[in-house]
Tab-separated table of C-alpha atoms and ligand atoms in Angstrom:
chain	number	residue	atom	x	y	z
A	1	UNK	CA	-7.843	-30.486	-30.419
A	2	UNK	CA	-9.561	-27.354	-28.581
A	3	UNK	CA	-9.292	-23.857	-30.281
A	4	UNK	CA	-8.526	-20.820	-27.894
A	5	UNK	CA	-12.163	-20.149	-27.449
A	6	UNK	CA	-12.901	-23.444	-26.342
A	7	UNK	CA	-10.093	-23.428	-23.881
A	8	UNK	CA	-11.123	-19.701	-22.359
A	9	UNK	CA	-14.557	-21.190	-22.070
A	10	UNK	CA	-14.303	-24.538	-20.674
A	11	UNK	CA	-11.378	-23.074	-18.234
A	12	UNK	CA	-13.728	-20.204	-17.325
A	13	UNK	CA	-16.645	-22.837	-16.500
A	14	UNK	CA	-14.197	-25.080	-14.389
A	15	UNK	CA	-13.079	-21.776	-12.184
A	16	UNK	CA	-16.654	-20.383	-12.142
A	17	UNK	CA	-18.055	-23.677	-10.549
A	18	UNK	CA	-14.927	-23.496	-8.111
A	19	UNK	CA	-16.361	-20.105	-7.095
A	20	UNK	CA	-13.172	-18.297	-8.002
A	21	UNK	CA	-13.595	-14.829	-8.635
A	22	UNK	CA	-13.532	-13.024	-12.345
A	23	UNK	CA	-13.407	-16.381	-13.928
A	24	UNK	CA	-13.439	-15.789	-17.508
A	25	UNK	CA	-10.525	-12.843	-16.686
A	26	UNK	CA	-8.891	-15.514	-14.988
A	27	UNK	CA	-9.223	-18.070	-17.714
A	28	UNK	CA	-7.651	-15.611	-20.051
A	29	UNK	CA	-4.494	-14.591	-18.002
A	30	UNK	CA	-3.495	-18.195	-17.193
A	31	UNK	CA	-4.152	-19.259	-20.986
A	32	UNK	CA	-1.998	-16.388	-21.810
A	33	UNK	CA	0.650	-17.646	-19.575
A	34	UNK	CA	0.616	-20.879	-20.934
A	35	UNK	CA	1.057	-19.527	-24.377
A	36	UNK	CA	3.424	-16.820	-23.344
A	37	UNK	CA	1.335	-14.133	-25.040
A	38	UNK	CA	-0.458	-10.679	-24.149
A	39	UNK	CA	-4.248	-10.343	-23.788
A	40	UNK	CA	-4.532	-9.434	-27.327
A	41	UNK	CA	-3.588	-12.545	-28.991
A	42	UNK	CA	-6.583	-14.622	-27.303
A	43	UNK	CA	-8.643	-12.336	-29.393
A	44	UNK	CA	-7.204	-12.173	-32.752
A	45	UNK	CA	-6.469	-15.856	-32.545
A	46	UNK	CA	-9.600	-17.356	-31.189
A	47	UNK	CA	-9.741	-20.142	-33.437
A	48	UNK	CA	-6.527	-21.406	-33.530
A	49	UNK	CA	-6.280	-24.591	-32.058
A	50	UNK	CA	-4.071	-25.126	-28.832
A	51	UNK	CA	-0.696	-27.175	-28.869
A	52	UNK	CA	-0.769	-30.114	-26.728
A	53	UNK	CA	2.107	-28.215	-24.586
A	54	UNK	CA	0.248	-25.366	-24.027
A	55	UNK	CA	-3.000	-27.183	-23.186
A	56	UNK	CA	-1.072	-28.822	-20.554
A	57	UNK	CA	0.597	-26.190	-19.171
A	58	UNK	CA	-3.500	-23.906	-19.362
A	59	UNK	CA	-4.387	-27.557	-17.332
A	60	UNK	CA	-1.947	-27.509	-14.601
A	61	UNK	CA	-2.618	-23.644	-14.207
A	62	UNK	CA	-6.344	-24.181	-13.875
A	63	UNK	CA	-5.612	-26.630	-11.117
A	64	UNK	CA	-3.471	-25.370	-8.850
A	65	UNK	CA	-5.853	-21.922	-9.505
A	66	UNK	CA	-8.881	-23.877	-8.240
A	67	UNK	CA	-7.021	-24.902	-5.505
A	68	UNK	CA	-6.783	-21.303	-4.019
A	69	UNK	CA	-3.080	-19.975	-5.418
A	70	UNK	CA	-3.072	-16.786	-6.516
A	71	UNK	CA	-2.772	-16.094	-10.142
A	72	UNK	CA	0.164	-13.631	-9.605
A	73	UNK	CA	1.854	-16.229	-8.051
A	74	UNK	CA	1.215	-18.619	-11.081
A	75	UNK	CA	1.861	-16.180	-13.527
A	76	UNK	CA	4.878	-14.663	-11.524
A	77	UNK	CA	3.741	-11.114	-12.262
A	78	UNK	CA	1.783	-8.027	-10.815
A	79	UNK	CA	1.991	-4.843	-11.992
A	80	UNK	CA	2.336	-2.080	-9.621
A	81	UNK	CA	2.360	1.932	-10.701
A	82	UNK	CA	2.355	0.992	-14.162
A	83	UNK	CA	5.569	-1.101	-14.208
A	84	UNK	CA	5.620	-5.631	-14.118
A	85	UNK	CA	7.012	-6.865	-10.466
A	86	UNK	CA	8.186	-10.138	-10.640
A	87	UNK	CA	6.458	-11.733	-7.305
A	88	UNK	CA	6.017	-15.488	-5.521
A	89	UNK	CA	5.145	-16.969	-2.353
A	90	UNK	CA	7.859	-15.257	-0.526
A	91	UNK	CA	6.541	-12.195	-0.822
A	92	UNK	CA	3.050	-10.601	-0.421
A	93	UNK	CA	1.737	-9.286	-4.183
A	94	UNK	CA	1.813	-5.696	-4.333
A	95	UNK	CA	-2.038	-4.190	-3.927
A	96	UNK	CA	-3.509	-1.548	-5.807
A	97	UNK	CA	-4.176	0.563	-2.495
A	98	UNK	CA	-0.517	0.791	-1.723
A	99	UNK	CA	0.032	3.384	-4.604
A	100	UNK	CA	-2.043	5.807	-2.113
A	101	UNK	CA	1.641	5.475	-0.583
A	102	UNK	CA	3.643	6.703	-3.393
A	103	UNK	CA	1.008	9.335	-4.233
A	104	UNK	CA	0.967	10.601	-0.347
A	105	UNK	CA	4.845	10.760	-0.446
A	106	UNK	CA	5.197	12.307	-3.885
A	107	UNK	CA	3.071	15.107	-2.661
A	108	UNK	CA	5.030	15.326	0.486
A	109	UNK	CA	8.662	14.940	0.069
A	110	UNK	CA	8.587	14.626	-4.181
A	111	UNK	CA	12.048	16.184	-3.644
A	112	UNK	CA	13.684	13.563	-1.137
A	113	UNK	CA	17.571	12.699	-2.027
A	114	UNK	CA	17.458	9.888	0.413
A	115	UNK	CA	14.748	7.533	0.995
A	116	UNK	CA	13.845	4.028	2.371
A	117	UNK	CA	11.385	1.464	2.430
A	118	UNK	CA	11.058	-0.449	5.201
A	119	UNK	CA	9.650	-4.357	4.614
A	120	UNK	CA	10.068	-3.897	1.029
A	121	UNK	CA	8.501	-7.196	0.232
A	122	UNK	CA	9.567	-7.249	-3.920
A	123	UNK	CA	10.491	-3.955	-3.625
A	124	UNK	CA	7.302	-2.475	-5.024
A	125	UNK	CA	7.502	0.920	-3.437
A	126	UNK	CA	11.504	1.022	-3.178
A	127	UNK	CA	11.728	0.812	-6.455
A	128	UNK	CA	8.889	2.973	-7.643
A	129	UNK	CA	9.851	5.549	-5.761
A	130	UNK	CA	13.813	5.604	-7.164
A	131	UNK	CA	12.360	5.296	-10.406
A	132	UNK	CA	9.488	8.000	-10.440
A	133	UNK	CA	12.071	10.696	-8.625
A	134	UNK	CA	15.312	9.834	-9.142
A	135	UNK	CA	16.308	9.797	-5.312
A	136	UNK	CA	18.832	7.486	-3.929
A	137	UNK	CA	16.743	4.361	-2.294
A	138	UNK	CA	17.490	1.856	0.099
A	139	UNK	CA	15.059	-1.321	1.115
A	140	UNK	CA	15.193	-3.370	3.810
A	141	UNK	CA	13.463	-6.938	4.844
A	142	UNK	CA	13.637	-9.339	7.489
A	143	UNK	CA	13.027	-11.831	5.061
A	144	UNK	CA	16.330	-12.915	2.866
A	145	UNK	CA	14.134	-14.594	0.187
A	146	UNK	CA	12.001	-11.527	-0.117
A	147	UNK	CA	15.057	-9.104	-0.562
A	148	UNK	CA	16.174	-11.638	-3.060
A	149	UNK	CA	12.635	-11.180	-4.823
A	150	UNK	CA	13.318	-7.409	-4.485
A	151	UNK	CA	17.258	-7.614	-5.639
A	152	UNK	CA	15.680	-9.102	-9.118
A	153	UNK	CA	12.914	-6.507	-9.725
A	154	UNK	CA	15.499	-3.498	-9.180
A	155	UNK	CA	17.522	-5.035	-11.414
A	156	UNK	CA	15.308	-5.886	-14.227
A	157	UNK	CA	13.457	-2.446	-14.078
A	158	UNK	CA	16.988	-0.922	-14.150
A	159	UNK	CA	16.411	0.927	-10.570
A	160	UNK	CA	19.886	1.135	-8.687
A	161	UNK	CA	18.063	0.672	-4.721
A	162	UNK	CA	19.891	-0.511	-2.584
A	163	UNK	CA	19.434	-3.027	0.292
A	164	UNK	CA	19.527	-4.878	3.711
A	165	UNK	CA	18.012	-7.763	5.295
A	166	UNK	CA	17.331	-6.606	8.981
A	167	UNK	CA	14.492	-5.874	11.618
A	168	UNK	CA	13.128	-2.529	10.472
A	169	UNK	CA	15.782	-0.221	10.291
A	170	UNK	CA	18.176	-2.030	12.306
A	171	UNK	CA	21.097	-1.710	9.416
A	172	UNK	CA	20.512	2.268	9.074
A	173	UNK	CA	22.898	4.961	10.708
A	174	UNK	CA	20.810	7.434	12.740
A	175	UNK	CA	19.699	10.616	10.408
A	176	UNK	CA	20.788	9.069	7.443
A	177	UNK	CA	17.305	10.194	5.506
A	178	UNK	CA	14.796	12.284	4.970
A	179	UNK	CA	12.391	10.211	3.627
A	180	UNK	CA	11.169	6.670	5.132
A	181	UNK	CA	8.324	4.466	3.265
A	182	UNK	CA	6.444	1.686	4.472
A	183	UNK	CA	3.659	-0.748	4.229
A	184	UNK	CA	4.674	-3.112	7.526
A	185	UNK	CA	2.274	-6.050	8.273
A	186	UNK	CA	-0.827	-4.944	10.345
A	187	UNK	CA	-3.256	-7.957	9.858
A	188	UNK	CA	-4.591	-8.751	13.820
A	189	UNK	CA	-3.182	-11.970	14.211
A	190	UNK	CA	-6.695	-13.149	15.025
A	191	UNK	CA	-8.176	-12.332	11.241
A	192	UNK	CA	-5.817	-14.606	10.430
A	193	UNK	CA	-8.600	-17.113	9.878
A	194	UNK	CA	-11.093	-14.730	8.505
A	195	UNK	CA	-8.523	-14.011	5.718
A	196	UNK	CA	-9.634	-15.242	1.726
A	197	UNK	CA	-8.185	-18.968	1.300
A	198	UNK	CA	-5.930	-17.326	-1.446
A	199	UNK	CA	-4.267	-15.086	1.022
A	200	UNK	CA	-4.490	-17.367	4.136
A	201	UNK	CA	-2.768	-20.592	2.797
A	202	UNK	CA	-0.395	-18.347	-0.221
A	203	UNK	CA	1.186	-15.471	1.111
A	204	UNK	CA	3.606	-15.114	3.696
A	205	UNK	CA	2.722	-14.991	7.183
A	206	UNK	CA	5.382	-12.551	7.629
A	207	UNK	CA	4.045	-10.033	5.552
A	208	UNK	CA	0.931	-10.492	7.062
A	209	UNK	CA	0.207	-10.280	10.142
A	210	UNK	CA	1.056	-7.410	12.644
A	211	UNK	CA	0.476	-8.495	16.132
A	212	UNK	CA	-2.623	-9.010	18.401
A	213	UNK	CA	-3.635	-6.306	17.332
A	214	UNK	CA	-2.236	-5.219	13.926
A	215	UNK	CA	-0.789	-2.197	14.772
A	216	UNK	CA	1.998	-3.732	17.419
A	217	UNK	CA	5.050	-2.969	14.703
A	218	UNK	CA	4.336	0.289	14.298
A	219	UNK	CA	5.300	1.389	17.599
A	220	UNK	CA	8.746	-0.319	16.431
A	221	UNK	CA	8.912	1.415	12.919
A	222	UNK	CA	7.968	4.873	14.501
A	223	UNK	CA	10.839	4.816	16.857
A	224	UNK	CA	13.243	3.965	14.009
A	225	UNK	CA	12.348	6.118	11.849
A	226	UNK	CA	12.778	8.889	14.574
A	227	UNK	CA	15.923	7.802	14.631
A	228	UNK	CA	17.230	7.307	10.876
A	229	UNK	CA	15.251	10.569	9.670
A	230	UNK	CA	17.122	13.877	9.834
A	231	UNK	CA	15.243	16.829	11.863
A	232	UNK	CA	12.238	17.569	9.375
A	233	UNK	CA	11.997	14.687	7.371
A	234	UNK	CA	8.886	12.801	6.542
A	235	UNK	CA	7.388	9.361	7.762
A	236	UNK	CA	4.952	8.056	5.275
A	237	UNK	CA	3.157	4.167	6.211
A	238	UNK	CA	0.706	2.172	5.036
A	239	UNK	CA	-2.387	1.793	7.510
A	240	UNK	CA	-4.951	-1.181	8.050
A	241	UNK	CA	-8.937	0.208	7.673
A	242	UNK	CA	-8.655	0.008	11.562
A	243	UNK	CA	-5.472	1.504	12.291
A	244	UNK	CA	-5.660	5.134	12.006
A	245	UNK	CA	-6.825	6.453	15.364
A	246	UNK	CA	-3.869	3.991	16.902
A	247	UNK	CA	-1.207	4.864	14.589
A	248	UNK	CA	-1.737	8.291	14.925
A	249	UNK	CA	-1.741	7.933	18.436
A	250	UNK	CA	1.569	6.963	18.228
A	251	UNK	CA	2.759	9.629	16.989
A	252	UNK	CA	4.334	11.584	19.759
A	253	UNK	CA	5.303	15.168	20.307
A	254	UNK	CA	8.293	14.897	18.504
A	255	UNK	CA	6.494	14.381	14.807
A	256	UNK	CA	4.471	17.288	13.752
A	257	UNK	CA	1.531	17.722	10.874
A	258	UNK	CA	0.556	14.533	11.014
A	259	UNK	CA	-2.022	13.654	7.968
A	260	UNK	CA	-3.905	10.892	6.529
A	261	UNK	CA	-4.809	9.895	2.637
A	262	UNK	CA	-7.648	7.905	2.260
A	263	UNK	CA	-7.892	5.691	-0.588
A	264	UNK	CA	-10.845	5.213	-3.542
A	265	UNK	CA	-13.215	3.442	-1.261
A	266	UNK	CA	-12.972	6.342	1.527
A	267	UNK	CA	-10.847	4.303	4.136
A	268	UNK	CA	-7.798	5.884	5.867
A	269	UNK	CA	-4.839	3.988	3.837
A	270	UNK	CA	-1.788	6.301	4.911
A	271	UNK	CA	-0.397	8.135	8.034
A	272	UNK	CA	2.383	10.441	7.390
A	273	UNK	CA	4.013	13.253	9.191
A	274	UNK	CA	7.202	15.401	9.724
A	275	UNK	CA	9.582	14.671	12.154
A	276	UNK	CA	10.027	17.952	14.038
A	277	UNK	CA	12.873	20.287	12.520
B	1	LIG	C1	2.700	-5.934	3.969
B	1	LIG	S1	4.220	-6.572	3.354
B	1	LIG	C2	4.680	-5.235	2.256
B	1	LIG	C3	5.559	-5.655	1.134
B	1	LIG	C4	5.789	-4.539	0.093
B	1	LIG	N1	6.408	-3.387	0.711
B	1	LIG	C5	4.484	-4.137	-0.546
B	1	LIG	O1	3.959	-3.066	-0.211
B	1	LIG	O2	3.982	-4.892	-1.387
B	1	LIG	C6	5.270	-6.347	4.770
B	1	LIG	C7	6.727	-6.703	4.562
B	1	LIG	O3	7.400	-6.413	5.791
B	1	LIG	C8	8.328	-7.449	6.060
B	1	LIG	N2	8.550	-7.472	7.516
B	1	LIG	C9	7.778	-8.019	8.478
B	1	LIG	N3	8.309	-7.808	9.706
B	1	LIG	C10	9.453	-7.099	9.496
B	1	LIG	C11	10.455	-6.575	10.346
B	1	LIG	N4	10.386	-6.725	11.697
B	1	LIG	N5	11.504	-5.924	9.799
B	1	LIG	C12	11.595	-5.786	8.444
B	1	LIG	N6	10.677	-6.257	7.577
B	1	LIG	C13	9.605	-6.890	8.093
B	1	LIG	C14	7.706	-8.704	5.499
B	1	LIG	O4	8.669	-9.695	5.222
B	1	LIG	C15	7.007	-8.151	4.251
B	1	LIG	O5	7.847	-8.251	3.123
C-alpha cells in the first residue's frame, strides 16, 4: 500500500506530465478530498499508508483532473472573501478579482439597506455582501440551476438573500434599491476558443460569454438598473480587461461620478457610478 507521500508524489508527477498547472498543490487538494481532511493532515500524517477507498477515490480525482475539470468543481468548493462557496458546473467558480467588487461597493454605498446582485451565479457576491453589511439582499439568475447553487450557499453560510430567476432585473419593481451588484458575462463570444480547456469545456457558457463583443449585456443591465435604483443610488459591475472605455461609454447623462477600481495586476476590473439624485 502507498503512504500519503507517495500518493502526493506520484499524483503530482501524473498532473505535472499532463501539464496541469501547480501540480503538487493540486495533488494535495484532491488527496485531501479523497480523505476528507484539511491541508494540515497531509503533513502530520505523511507516512500513513492510504486506505484502498481513499486511493480510489485520489485515482478517479486525478483523472477526471487530467482531463481538464476544474478542481473546484471536483472538490465542490471555492472560497470567496474568506468564506467556502459550494460551486459545480452550473455555475462559473467565483475568481479572486471579483472581490475588487465588494471592496469598490463597500467603499461606495457600505451603508446600502437594499441591494442586488444581478447573475448571481452561487451567489458569491449576494451573499458576501448581506453578510459583510447586514443589508437586505436580493439575487437574481437566468439560470434555475445556478439560483439553486446560490439558494444552498445562503443557506449554509446562514445569509437570509433573497432571490429570482429572471433576465437581469426583469422580477424587480422600479426604485426598489439603492444598491445594484454585478459581474454579468463579458467574454467576446469569439475568445470563446482562445479560452483555457478548463474553462472552455467546464463552465457554463452562460456565465461566460457576453456577446460579439463582450460588453453587449451591459447596455441591458445599465438600463435596468436605471430603472430599479432610487434617484442617487449606486451601480457597481464587474468589467472585462477590455471593457472599460465601452462600459463607461454607456453610461449616459443620467449616472453621474462614474469611477473605475483596478485590480492587483493594474487592469480596470470595476465601473461604478451614481445614478443622478
Ligand atoms: C460571470 S458569471 C458571475 C457569477 C457570480 N456572480 C460570480 O461573480 O461568481 C455571470 C452570471 O450571469 C448569469 N446571466 C447570464 N445572462 C443573464 C441574464 N440575461 N440575466 C440574468 N443572469 C444572467 C449567468 O447565468 C451567470 O451565473
Amino acid at each position: 500500500m502507498l503512504t500519503i507521500q507517495d500518493a502526493l508524489r506520484q499524483g503530482s508527477g501524473l498532473l505535472q506530465r499532463e501539464g496541469v498547472a501547480a501540480a503538487r498543490l493540486t495533488a494535495e487538494l484532491l488527496l485531501c478530498h479523497a480523505l476528507g481532511r484539511e491541508r494540515s493532515y497531509l503533513f502530520a500524517h505523511g507516512g500513513d499508508e492510504l486506505t484502498e477507498m481513499a486511493w480510489i477515490h485520489y485515482g478517479r480525482y486525478l483523472h477526471r483532473r487530467m482531463k481538464g475539470e476544474p478542481s473546484q468543481y471536483i472538490t465542490r468548493k471555492q472560497e470567496f472573501y474568506g468564506r467556502p462557496f459550494r460551486v459545480g458546473p452550473d455555475v462559473l467558480i467565483p475568481r479572486p478579482e471579483t472581490e475588487h467588487l465588494i471592496e469598490a461597493a463597500l467603499e461606495r454605498a457600505r451603508g446600502a439597506r437594499r441591494a442586488v446582485d444581478i447573475g448571481c451565479g452561487s451567489g458569491a457576491i449576494g451573499v458576501t455582501w448581506t453578510l459583510e453589511t447586514g443589508c437586505a439582499t436580493w439575487a437574481s439568475d437566468i439560470s434555475p440551476a445556478a439560483v439553486a447553487v446560490a439558494q444552498g450557499n445562503a443557506e449554509r453560510l446562514a445569509a437570509g438573500v433573497r432571490f429570482a430567476v429572471c433576465d437581469l432585473a426583469a422580477a424587480f419593481a422600479p426604485r426598489s434599491f439603492d444598491l445594484v451588484l454585478s459581474n454579468p458575462p463579458y467574454v467576446p463570444d469569439r475568445e470563446g476558443p482562445l479560452l483555457q480547456r478548463e474553462i472552455r469545456e467546464h463552465e457554463p457558457a452562460v456565465a461566460l460569454f457576453g456577446g460579439p463583443t463582450g460588453v453587449e449585456i451591459y447596455e441591458r443591465l445599465i438600463a435596468d438598473a436605471a430603472r430599479i435604483l432610487v434617484p442617487g443610488g449606486i451601480l457597481a459591475m464587474e468589467i472585462g480587461y477590455q471593457g472599460e472605455t465601452r462600459v463607461r461609454a454607456m453610461l449616459g447623462e443620467g449616472w453621474v461620478e462614474p469611477d473605475t477600481r483596478r485590480d492587483l495586476a493594474g487592469w480596470p476590473r470595476v465601473v461604478s457610478a451614481r445614478l443622478a439624485p
